mmCIF file of C-alpha atoms and ligand atoms in Angstrom:
data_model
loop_
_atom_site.group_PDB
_atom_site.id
_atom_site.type_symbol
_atom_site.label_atom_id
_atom_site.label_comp_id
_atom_site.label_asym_id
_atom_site.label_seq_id
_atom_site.Cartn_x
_atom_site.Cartn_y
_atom_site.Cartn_z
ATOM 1 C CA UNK A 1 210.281 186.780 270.991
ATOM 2 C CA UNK A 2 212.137 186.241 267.937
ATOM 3 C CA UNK A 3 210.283 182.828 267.725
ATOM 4 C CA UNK A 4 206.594 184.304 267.111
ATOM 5 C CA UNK A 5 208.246 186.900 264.875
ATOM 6 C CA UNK A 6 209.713 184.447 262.765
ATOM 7 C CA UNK A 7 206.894 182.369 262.788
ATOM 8 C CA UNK A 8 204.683 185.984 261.543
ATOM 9 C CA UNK A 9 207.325 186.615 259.568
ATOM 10 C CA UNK A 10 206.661 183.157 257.484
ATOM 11 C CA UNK A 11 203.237 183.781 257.499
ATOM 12 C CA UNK A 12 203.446 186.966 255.934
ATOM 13 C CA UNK A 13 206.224 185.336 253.083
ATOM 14 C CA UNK A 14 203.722 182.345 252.833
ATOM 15 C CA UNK A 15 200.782 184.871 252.339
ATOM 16 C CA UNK A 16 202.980 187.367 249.686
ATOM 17 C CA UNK A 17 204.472 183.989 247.794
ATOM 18 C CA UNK A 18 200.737 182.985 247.387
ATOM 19 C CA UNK A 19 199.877 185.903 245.937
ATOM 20 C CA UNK A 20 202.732 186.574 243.601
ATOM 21 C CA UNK A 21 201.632 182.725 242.122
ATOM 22 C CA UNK A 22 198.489 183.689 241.707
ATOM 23 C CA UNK A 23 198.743 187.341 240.501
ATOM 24 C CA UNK A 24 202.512 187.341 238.570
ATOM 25 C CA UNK A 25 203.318 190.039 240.536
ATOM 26 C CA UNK A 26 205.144 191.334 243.502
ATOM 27 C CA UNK A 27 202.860 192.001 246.284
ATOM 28 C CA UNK A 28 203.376 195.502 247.432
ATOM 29 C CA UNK A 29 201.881 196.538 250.276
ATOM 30 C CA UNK A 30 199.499 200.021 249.982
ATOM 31 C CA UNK A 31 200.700 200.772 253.762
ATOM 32 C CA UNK A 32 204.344 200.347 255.409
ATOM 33 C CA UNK A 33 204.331 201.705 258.739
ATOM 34 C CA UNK A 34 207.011 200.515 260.804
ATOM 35 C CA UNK A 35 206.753 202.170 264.524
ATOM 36 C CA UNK A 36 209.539 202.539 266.835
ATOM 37 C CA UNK A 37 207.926 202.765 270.204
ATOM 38 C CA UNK A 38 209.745 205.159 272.604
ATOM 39 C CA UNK A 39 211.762 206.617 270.292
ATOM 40 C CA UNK A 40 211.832 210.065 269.206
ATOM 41 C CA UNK A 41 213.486 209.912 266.286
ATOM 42 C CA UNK A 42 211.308 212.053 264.103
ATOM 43 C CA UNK A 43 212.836 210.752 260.284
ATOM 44 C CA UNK A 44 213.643 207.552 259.547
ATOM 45 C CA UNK A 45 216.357 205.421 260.873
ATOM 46 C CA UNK A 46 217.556 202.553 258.460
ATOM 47 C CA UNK A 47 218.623 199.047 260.221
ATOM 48 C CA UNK A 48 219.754 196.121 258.457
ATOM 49 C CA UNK A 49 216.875 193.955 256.436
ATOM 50 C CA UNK A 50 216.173 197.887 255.056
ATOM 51 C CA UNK A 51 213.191 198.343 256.952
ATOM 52 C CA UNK A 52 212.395 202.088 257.818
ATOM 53 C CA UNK A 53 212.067 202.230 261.386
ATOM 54 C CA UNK A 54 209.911 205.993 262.888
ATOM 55 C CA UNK A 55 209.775 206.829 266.551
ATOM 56 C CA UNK A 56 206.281 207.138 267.847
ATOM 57 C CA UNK A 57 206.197 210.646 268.313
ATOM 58 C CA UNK A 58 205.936 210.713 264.478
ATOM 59 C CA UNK A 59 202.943 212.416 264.127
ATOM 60 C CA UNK A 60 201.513 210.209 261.193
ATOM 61 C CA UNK A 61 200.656 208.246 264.258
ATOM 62 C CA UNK A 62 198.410 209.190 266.567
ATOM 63 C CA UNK A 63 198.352 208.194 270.879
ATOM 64 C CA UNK A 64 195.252 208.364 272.847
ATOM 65 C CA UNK A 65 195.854 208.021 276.530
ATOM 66 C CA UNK A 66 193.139 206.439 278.696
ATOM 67 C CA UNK A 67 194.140 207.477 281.769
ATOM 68 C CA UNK A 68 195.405 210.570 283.473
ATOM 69 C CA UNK A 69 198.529 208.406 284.170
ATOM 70 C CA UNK A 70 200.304 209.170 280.617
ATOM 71 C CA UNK A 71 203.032 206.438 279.625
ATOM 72 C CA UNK A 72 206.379 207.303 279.218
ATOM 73 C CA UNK A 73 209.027 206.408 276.816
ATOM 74 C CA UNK A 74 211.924 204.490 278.445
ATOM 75 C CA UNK A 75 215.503 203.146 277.415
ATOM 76 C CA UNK A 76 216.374 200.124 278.688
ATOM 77 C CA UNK A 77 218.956 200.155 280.860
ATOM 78 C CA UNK A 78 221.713 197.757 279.607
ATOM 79 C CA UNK A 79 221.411 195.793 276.018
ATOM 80 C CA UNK A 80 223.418 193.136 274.372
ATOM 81 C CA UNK A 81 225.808 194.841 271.798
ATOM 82 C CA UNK A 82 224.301 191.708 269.831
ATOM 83 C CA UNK A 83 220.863 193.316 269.789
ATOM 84 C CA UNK A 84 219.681 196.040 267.211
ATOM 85 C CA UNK A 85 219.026 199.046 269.096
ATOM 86 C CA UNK A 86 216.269 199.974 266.368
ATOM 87 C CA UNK A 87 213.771 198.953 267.849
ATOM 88 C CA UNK A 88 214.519 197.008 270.529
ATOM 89 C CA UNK A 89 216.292 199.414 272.820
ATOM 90 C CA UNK A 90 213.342 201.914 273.340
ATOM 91 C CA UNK A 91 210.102 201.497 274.780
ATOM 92 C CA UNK A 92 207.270 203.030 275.267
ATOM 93 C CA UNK A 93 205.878 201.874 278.571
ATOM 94 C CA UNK A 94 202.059 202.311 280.855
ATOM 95 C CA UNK A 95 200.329 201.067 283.551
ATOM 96 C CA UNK A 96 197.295 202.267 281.752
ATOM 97 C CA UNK A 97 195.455 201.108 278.246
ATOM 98 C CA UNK A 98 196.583 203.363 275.629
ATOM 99 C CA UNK A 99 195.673 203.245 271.921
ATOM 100 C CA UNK A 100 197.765 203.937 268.520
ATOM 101 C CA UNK A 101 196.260 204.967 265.219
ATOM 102 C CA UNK A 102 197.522 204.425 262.533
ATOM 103 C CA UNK A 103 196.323 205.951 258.998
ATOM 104 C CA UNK A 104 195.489 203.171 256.327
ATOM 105 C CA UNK A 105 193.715 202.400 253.524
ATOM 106 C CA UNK A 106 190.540 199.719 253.771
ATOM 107 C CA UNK A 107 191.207 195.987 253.213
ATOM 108 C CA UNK A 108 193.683 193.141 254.779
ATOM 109 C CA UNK A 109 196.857 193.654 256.768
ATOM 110 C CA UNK A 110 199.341 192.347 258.275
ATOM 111 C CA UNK A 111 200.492 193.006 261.753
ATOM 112 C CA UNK A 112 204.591 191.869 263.180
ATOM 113 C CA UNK A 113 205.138 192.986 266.744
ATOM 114 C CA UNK A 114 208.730 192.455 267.943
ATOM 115 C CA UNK A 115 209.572 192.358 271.379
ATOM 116 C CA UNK A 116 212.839 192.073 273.207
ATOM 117 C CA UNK A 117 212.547 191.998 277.286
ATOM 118 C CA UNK A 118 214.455 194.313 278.925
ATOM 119 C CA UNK A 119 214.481 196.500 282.283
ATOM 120 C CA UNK A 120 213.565 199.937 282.465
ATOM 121 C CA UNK A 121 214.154 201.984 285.298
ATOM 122 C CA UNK A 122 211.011 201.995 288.094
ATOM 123 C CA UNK A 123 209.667 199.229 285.923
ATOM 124 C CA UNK A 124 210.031 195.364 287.271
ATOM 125 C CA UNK A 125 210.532 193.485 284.193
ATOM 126 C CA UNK A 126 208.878 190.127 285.731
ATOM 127 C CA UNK A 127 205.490 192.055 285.852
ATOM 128 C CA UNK A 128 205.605 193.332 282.545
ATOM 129 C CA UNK A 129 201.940 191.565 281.382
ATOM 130 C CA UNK A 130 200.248 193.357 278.310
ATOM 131 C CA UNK A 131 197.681 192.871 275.972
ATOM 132 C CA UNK A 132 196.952 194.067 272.210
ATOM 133 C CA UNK A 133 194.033 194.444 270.350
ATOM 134 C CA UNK A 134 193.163 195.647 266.880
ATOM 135 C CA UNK A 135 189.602 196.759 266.812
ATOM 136 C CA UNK A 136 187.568 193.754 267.839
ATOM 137 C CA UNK A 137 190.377 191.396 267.644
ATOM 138 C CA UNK A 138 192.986 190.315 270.403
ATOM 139 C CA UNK A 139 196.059 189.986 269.294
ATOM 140 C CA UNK A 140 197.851 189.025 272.438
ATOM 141 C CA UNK A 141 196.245 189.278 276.039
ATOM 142 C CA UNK A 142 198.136 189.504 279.351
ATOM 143 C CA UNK A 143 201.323 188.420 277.132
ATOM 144 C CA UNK A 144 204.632 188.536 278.785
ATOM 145 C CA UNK A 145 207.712 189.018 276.689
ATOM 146 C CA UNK A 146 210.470 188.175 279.512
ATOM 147 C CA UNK A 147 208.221 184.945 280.444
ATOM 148 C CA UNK A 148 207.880 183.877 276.888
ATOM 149 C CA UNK A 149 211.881 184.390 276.635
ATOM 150 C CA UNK A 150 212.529 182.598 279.695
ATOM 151 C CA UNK A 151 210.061 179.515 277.965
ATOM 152 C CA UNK A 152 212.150 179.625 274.791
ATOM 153 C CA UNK A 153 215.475 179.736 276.574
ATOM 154 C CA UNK A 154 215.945 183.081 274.565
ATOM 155 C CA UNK A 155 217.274 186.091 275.389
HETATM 156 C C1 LIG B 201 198.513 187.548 283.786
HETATM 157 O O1 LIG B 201 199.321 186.411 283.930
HETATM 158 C C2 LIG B 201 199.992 186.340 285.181
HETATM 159 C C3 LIG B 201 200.922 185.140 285.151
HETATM 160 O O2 LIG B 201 200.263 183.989 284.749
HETATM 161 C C4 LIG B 201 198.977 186.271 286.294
HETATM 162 O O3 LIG B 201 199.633 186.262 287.531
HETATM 163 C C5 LIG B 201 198.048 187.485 286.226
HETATM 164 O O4 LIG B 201 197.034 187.376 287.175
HETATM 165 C C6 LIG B 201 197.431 187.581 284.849
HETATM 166 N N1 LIG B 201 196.678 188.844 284.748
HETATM 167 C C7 LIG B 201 195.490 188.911 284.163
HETATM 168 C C8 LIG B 201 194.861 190.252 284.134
HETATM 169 O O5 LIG B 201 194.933 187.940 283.674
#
């Protein structure tokens, strides 16, 4: 997926640069969440680029189930040495509709999801359809990260 996350990732730049032309300043955004799904890393784990990756069992961040059947976290079961584990090499996985929340302040914001398919045990990566939604919007709906991959000829 590093296609659509480059192409958010330009967005966001193209957005910021905008701003910082028409405001002189640098645009600094009032909330910085970066969420490591499946990961239980409770502080902060630093990758390259200096973003501040948190496990989702941070408790800044909330999880509502939907179901009885809970999801699970999950490590994928082999990864490219090429691939930064953080975040890519955890997961947190369902079969049912579960829900973040995240604490922020009112106004604009911008969303990056980053996805890197992988297998997880009991899970068959070629069925791996989700969909995201922020409030009323849909972000993505019955996406497929391996499919999308396979389209790009990505890993
Ligand atoms: C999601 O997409 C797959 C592949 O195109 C399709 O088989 C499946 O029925 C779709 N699921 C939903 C809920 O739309």
């Amino acid at each position: 997926m590093r296609d659509l996350s480059i192409i958010i990732a330009t967005l966001s730049l193209f957005f910021s640069l905008q701003h910082v032309a028409i405001c002189a300043q640098i645009y600094t955004p009032p909330d910085n969440i970066a969420l490591d799904c499946g990961s239980s890393t409770s502080g902060n784990s630093a990758v390259p680029g200096g973003r501040k990756w948190t496990g989702d069992k941070d408790s800044k961040v909330a999880l509502i189930e939907e179901s009885s059947s809970k999801s699970v976290f999950a490590t994928a079961l082999s990864q490219s040495s090429s691939i930064l584990r953080v975040p890519y090499l955890t997961a947190r996985i369902s079969i049912s509709q579960f829900t973040y929340v995240f604490p922020v302040t009112a106004g604009q914001k911008f969303i990056r999801l980053h996805f890197y398919p992988a297998q997880y045990q009991g899970f068959d990566r070629s069925k791996n359809f989700f969909s995201v939604k922020v409030g009323s919007y849909s972000l993505l709906n019955n996406f497929s990260a391996s499919l999308t991959a396979q389209y790009l000829g990505e890993a």
